[in-house]
PDB file of C-alpha atoms (C1' of nucleotides) in Angstrom:
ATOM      1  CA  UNK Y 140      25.852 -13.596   5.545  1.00 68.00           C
ATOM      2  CA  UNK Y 141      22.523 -11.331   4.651  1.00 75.00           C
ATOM      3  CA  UNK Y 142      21.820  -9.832   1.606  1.00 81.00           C
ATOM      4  CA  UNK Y 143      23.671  -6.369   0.627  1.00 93.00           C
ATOM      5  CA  UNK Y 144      20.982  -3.426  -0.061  1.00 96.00           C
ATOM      6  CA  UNK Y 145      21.317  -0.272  -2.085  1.00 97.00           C
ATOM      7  CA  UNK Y 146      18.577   2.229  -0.888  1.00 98.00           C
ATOM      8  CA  UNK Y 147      17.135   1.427  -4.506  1.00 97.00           C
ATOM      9  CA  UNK Y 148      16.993  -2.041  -3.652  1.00 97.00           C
ATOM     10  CA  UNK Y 149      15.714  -2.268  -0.149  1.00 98.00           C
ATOM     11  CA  UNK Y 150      12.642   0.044  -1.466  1.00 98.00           C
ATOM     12  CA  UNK Y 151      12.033  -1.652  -4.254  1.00 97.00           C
ATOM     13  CA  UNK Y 152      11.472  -5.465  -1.998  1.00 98.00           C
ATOM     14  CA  UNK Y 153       9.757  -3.511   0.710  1.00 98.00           C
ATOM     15  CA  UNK Y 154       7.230  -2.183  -1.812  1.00 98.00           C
ATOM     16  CA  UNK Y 155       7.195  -5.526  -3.312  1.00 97.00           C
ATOM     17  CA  UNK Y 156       5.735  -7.066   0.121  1.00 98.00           C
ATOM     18  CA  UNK Y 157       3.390  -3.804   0.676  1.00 98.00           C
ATOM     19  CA  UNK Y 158       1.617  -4.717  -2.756  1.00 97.00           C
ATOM     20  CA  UNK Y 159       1.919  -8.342  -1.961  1.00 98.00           C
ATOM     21  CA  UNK Y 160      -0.052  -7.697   1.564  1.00 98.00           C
ATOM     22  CA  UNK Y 161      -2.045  -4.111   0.084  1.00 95.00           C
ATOM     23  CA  UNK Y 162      -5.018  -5.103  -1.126  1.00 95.00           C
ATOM     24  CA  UNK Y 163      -8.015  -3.608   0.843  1.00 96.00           C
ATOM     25  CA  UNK Y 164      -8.578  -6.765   2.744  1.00 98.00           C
ATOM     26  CA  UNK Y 165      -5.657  -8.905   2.686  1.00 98.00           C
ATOM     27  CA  UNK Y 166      -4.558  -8.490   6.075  1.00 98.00           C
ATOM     28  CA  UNK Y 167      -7.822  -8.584   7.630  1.00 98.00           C
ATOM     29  CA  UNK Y 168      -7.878 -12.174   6.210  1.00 98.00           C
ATOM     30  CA  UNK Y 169      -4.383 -12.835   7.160  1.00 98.00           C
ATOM     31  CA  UNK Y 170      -5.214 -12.190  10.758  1.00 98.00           C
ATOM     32  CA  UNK Y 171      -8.275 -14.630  10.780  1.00 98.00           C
ATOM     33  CA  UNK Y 172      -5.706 -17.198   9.505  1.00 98.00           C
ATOM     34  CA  UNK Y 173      -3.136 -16.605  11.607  1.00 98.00           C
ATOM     35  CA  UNK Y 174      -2.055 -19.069  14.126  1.00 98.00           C
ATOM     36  CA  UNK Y 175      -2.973 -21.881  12.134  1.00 98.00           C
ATOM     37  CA  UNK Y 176      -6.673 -20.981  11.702  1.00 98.00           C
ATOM     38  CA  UNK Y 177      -8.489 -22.443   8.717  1.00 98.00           C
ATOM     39  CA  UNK Y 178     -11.654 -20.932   7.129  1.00 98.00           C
ATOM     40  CA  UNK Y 179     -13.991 -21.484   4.588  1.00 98.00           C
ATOM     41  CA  UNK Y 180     -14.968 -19.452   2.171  1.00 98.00           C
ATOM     42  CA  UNK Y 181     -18.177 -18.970   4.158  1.00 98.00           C
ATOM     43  CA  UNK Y 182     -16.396 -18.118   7.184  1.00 98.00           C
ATOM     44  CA  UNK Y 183     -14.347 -15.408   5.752  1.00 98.00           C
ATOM     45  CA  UNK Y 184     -17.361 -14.144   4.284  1.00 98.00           C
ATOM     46  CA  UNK Y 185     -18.848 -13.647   7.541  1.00 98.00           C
ATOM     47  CA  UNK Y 186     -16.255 -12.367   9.354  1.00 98.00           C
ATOM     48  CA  UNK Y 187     -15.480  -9.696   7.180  1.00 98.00           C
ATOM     49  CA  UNK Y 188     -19.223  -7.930   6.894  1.00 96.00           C
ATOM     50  CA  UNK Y 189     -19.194  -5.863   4.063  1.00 96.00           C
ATOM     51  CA  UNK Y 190     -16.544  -7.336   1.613  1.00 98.00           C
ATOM     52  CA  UNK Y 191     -18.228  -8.016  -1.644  1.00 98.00           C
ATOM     53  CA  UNK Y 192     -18.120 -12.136  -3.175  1.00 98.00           C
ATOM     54  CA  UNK Y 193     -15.924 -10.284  -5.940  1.00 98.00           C
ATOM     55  CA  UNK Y 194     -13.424  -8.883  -3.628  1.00 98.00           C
ATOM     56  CA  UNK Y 195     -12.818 -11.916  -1.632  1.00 98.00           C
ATOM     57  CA  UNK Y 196     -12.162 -13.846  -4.490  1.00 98.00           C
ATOM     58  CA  UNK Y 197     -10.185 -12.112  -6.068  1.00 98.00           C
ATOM     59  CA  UNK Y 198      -7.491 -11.086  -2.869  1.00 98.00           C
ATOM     60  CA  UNK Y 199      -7.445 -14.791  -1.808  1.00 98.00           C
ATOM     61  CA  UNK Y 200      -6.224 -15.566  -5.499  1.00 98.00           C
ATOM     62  CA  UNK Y 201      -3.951 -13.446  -5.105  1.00 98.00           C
ATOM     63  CA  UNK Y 202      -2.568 -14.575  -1.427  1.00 98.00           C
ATOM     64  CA  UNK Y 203      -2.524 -18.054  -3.031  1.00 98.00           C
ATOM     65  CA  UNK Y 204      -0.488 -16.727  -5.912  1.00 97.00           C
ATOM     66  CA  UNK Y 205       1.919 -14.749  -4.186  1.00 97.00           C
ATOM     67  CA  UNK Y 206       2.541 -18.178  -1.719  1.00 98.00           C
ATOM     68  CA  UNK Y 207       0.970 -17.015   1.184  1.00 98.00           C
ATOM     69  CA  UNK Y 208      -2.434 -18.524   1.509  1.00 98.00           C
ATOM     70  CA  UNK Y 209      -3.108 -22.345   0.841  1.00 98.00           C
ATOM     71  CA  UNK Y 210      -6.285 -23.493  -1.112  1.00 98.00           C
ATOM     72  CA  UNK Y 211      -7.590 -26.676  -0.224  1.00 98.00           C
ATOM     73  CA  UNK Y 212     -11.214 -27.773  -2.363  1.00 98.00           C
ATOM     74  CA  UNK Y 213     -12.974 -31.026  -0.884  1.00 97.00           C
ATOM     75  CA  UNK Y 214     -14.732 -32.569  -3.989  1.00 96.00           C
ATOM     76  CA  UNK Y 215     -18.234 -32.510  -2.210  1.00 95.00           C
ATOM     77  CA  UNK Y 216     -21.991 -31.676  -2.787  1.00 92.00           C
ATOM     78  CA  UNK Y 217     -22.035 -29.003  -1.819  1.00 95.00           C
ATOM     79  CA  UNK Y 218     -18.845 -27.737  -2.668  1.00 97.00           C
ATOM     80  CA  UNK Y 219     -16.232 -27.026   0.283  1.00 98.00           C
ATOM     81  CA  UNK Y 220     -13.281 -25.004   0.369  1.00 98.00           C
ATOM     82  CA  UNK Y 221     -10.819 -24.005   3.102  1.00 98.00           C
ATOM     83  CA  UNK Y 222      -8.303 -21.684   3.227  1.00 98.00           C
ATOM     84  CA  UNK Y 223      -4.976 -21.701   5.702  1.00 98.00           C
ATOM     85  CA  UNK Y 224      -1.553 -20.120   5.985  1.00 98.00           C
ATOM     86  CA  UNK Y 225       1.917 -20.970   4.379  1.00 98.00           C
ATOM     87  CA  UNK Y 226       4.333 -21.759   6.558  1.00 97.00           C
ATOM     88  CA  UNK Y 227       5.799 -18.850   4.886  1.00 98.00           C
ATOM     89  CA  UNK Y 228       2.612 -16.777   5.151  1.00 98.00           C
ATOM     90  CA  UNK Y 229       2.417 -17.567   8.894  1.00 98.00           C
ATOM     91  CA  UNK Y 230       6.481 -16.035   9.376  1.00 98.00           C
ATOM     92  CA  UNK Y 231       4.795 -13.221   8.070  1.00 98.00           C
ATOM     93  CA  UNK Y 232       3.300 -12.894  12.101  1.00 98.00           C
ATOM     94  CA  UNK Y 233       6.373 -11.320  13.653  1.00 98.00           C
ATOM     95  CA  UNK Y 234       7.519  -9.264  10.613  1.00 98.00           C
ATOM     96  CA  UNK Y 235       4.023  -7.659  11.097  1.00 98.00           C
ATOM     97  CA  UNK Y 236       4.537  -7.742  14.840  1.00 98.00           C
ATOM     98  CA  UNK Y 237       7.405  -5.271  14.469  1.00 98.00           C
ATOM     99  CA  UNK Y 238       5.177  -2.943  12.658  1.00 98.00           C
ATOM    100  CA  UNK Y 239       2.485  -2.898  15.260  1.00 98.00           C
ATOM    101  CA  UNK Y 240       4.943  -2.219  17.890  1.00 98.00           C
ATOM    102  CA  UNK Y 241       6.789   0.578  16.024  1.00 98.00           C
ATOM    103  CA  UNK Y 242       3.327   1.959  15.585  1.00 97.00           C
ATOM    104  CA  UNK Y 243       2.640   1.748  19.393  1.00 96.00           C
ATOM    105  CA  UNK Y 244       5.701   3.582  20.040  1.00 96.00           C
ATOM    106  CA  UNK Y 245       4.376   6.813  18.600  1.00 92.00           C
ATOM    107  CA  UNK Y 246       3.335   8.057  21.361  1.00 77.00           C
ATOM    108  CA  UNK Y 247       5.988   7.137  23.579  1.00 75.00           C
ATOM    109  CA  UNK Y 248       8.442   8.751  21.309  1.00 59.00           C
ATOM    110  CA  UNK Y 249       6.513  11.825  21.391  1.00 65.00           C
ATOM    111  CA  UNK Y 250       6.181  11.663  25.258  1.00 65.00           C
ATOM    112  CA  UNK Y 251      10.497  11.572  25.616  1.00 59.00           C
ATOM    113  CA  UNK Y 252      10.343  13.998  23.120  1.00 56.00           C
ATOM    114  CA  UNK Y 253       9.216  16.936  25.480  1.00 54.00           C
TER     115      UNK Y 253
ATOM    116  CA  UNK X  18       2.323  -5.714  28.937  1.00 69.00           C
ATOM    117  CA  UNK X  19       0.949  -5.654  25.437  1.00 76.00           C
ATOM    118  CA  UNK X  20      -1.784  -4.013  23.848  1.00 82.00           C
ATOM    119  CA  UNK X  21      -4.206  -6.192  23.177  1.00 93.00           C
ATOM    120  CA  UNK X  22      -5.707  -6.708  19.308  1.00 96.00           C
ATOM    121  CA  UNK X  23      -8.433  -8.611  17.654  1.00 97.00           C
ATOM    122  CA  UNK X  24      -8.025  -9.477  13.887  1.00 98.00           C
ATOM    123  CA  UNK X  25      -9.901  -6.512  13.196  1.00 97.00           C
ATOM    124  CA  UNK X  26      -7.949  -3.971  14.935  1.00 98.00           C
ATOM    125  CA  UNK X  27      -4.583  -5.552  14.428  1.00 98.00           C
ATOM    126  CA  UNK X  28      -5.413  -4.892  10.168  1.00 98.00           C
ATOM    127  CA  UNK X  29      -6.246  -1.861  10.925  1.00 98.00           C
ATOM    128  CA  UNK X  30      -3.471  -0.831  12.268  1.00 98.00           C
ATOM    129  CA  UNK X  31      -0.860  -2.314  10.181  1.00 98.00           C
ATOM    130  CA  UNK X  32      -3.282  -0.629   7.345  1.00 98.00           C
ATOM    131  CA  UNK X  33      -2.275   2.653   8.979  1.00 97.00           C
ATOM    132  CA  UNK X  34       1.338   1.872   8.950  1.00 98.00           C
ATOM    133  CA  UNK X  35       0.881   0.856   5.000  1.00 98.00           C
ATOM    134  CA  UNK X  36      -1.050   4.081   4.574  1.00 97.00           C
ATOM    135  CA  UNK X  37       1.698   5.978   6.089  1.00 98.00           C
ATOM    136  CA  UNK X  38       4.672   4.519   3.898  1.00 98.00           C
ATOM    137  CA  UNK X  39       2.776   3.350   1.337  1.00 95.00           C
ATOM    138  CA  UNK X  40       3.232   6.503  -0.795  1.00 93.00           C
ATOM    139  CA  UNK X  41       5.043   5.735  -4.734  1.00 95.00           C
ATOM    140  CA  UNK X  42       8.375   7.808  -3.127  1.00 98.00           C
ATOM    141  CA  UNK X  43       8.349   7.179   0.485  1.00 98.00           C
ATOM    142  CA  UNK X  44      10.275   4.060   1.327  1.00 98.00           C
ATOM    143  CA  UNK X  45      12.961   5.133  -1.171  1.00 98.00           C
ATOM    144  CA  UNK X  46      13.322   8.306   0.678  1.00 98.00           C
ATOM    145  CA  UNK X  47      13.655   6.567   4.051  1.00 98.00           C
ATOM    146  CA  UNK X  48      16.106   4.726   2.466  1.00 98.00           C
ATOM    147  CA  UNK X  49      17.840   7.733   1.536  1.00 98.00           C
ATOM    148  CA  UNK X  50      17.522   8.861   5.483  1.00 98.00           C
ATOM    149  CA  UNK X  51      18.254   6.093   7.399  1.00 98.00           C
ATOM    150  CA  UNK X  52      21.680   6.280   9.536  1.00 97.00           C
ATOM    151  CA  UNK X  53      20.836   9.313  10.467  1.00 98.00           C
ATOM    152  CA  UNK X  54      21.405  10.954   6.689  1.00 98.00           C
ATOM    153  CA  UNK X  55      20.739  13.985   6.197  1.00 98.00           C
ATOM    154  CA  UNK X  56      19.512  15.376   2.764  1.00 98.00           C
ATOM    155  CA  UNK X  57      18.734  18.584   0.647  1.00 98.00           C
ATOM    156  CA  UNK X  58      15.730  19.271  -1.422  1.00 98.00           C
ATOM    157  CA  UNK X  59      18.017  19.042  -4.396  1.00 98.00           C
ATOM    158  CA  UNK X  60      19.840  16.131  -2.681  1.00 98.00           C
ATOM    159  CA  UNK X  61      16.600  14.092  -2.820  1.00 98.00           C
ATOM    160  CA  UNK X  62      15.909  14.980  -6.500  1.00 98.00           C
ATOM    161  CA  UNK X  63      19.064  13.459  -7.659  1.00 98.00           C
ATOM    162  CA  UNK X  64      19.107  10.727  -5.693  1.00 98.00           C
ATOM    163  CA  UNK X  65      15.301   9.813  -7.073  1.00 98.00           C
ATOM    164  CA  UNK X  66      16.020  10.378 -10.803  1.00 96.00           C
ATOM    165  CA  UNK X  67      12.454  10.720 -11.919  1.00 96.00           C
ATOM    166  CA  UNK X  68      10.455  11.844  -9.382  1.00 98.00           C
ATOM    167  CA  UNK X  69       8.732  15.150 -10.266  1.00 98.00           C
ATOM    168  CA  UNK X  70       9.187  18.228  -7.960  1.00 98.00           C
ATOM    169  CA  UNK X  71       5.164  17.930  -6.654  1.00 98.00           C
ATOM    170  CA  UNK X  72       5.791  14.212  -6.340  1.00 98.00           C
ATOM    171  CA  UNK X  73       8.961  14.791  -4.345  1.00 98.00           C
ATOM    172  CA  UNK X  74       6.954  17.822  -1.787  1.00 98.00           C
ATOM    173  CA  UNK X  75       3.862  16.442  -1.652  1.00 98.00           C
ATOM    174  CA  UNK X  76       5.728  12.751   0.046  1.00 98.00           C
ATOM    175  CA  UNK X  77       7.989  14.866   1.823  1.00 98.00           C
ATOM    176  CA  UNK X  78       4.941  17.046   3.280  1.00 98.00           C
ATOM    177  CA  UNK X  79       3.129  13.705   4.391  1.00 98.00           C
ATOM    178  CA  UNK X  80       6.267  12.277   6.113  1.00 98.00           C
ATOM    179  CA  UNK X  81       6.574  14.728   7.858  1.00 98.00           C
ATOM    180  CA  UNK X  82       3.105  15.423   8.987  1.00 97.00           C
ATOM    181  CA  UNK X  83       3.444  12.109  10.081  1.00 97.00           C
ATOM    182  CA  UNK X  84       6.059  12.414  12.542  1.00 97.00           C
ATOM    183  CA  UNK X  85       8.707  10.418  10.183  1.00 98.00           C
ATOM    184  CA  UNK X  86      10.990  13.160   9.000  1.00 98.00           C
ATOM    185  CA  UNK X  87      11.718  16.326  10.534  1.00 98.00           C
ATOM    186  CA  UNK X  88      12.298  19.539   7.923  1.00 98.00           C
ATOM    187  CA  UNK X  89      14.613  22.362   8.712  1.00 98.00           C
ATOM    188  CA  UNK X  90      15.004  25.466   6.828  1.00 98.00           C
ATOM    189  CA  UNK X  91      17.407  27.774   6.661  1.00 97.00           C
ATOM    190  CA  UNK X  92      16.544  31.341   6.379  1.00 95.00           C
ATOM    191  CA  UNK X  93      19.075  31.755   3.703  1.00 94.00           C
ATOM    192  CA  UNK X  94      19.577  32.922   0.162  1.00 92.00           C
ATOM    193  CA  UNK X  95      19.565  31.171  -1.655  1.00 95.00           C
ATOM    194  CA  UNK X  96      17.195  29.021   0.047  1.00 97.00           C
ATOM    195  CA  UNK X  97      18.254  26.270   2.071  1.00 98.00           C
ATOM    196  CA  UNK X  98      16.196  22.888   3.253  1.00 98.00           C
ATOM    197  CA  UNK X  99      17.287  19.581   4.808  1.00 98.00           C
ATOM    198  CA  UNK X 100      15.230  16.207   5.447  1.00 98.00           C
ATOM    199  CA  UNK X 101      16.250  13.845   7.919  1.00 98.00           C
ATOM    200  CA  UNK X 102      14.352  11.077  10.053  1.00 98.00           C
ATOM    201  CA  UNK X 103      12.725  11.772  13.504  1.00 98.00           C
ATOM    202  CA  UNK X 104      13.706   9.098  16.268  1.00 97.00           C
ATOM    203  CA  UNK X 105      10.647   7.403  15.364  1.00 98.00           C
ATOM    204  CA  UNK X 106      10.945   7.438  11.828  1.00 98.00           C
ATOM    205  CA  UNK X 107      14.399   5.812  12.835  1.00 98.00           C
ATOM    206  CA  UNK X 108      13.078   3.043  14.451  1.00 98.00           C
ATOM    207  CA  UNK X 109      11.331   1.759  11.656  1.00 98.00           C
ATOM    208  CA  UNK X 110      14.420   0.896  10.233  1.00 98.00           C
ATOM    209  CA  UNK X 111      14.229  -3.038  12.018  1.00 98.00           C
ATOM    210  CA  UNK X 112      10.788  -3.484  11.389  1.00 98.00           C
ATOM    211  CA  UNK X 113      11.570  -3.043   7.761  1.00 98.00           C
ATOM    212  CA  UNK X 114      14.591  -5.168   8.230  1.00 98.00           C
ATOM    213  CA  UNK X 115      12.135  -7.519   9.509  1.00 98.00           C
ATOM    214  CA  UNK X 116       9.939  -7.595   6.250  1.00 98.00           C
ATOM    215  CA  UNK X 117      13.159  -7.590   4.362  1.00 98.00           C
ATOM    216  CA  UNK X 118      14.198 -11.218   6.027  1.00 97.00           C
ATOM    217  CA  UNK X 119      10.523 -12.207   5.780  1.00 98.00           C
ATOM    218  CA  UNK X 120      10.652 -11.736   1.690  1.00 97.00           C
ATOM    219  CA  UNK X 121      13.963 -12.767   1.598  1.00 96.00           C
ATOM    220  CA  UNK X 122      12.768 -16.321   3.081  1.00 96.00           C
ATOM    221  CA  UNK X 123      10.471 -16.790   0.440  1.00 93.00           C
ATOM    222  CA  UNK X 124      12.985 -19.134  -1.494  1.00 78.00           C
ATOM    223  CA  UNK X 125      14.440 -20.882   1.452  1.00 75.00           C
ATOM    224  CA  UNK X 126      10.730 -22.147   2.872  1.00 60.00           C
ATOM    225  CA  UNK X 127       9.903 -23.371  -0.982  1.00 66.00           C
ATOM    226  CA  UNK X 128      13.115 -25.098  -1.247  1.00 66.00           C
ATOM    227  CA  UNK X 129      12.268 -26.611   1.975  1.00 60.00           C
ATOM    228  CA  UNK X 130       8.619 -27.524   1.046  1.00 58.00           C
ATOM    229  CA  UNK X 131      10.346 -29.704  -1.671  1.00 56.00           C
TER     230      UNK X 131
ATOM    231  C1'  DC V  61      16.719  26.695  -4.725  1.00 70.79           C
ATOM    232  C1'  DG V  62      12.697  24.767  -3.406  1.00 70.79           C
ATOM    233  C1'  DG V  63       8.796  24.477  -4.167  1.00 70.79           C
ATOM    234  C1'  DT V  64       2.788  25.179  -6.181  1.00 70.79           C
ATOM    235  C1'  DA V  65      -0.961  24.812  -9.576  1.00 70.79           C
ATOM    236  C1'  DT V  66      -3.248  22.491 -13.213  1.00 70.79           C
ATOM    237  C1'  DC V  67      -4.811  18.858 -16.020  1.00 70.79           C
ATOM    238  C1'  DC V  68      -5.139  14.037 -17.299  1.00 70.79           C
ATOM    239  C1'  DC V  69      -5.118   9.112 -16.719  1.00 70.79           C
ATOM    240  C1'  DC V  70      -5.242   4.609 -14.779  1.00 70.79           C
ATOM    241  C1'  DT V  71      -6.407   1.141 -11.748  1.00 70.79           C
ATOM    242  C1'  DA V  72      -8.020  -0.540  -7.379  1.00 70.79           C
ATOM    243  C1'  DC V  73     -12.307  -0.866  -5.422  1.00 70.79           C
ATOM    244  C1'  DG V  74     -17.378  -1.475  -4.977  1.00 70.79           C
ATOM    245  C1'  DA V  75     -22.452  -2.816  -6.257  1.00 70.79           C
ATOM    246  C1'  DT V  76     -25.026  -5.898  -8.598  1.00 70.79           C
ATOM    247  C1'  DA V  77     -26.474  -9.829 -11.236  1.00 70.79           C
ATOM    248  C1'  DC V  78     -25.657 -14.345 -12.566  1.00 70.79           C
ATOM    249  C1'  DT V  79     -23.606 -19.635 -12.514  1.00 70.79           C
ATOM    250  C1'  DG V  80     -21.469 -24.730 -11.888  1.00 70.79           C
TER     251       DG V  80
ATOM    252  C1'  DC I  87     -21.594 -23.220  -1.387  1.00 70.79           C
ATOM    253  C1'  DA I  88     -18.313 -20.869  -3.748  1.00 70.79           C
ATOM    254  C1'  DG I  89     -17.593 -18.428  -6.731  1.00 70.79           C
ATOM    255  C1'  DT I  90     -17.540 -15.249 -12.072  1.00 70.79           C
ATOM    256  C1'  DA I  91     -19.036 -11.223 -15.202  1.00 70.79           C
ATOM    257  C1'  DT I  92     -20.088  -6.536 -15.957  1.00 70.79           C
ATOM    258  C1'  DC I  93     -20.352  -1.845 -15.156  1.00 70.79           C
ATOM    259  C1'  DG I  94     -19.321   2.405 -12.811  1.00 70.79           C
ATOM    260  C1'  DT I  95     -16.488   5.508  -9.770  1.00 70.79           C
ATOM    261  C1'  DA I  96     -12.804   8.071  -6.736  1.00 70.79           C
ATOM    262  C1'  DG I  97      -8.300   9.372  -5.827  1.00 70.79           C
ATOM    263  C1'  DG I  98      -3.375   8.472  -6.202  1.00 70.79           C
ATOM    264  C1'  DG I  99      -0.023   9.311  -9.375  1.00 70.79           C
ATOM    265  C1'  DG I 100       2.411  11.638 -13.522  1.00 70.79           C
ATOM    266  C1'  DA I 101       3.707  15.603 -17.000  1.00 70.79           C
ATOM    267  C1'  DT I 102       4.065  20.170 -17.407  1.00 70.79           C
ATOM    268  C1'  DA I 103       4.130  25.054 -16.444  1.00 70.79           C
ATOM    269  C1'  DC I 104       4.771  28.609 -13.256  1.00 70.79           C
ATOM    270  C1'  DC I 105       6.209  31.277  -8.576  1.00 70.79           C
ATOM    271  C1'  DG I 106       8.773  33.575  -4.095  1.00 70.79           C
TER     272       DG I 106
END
DNA sequence: CGGTATCCCCTACGATACTG
DNA sequence: CAGTATCGTAGGGGATACCG
């Protein structure tokens, strides 16, 4: 059987997962990793023009803390580090899904609406 | 068929949904709508012990700009208001549900992992 | 009853410089 | 290559007082 929610409660978790996914550019670096994609630091950094050294540090720290993002450092010269999904991170996918198709139904809403 | 996203644009719009709920008040209201609820001004206030009157307008104000909750006054005295949820703002109710299971399977994948 | 208006604070974010 | 350290800022949020 499924959890039991209070109103109090269900808030609370959601806003749990909005910080855990709010930082500025945590989901833009969720969706380069989703699917099984793995990155390097690099890579992220180039794919996300704009986001400071500081910033992308810092919110894949927190991704790794939080479970979601794996770290994985080869002991190299020059150094090399990739980054991939949980398997928990990557369930995140349809959860997120839902959102992007309750967003697309804004307008369609709107349109039965008149 | 679907509308089609790169990592960039899928963010960004799942940014906009996190924008649009992300408010300190506003998933405990829609927790306090959902079911098709409806709620007074004064309702709200008591159910939200804490929440300062501004606090409590100015998320109600954005909701509702929003197309999530619809507000209807009556011309009454004294005065009368009541919140509920739009159909859209109704459908978000699964996609939630969907984060909801997503957190909740935070334990189960780590016991898993093990 | 159902709100505004005002003031203050805190923290997430960003630019920049530097390092193992 | 893959990061820290430091400094500065904007706006979201809170307490409080007042209004139609």
């Amino acid at each position: 059987m499924g959890k039991a929610y209070t109103p109090a409660t269900a808030a609370a978790d959601v806003e749990t997962v909005f910080k855990r996914l709010g930082g500025r550019w945590k989901l833009l670096i969720l969706f380069h990793l989703f699917g099984g994609q793995v990155q390097r630091y690099s890579d992220l950094e180039r794919l996300m023009p704009g986001i400071s050294p500081k910033m992308l540090a810092q919110q894949l720290r927190q991704l790794e803390h939080d479970g979601i993002v794996a770290r994985q450092v080869y002991p190299e010269v020059p150094p090399k580090v990739e980054y991939r999904l949980t398997d928990w991170g990557q369930a995140l996918c349809p959860a997120l899904d839902a959102l992007l198709r309750w967003d697309a139904a804004r307008d369609v809403d709107a349109a039965v609406a008149d």
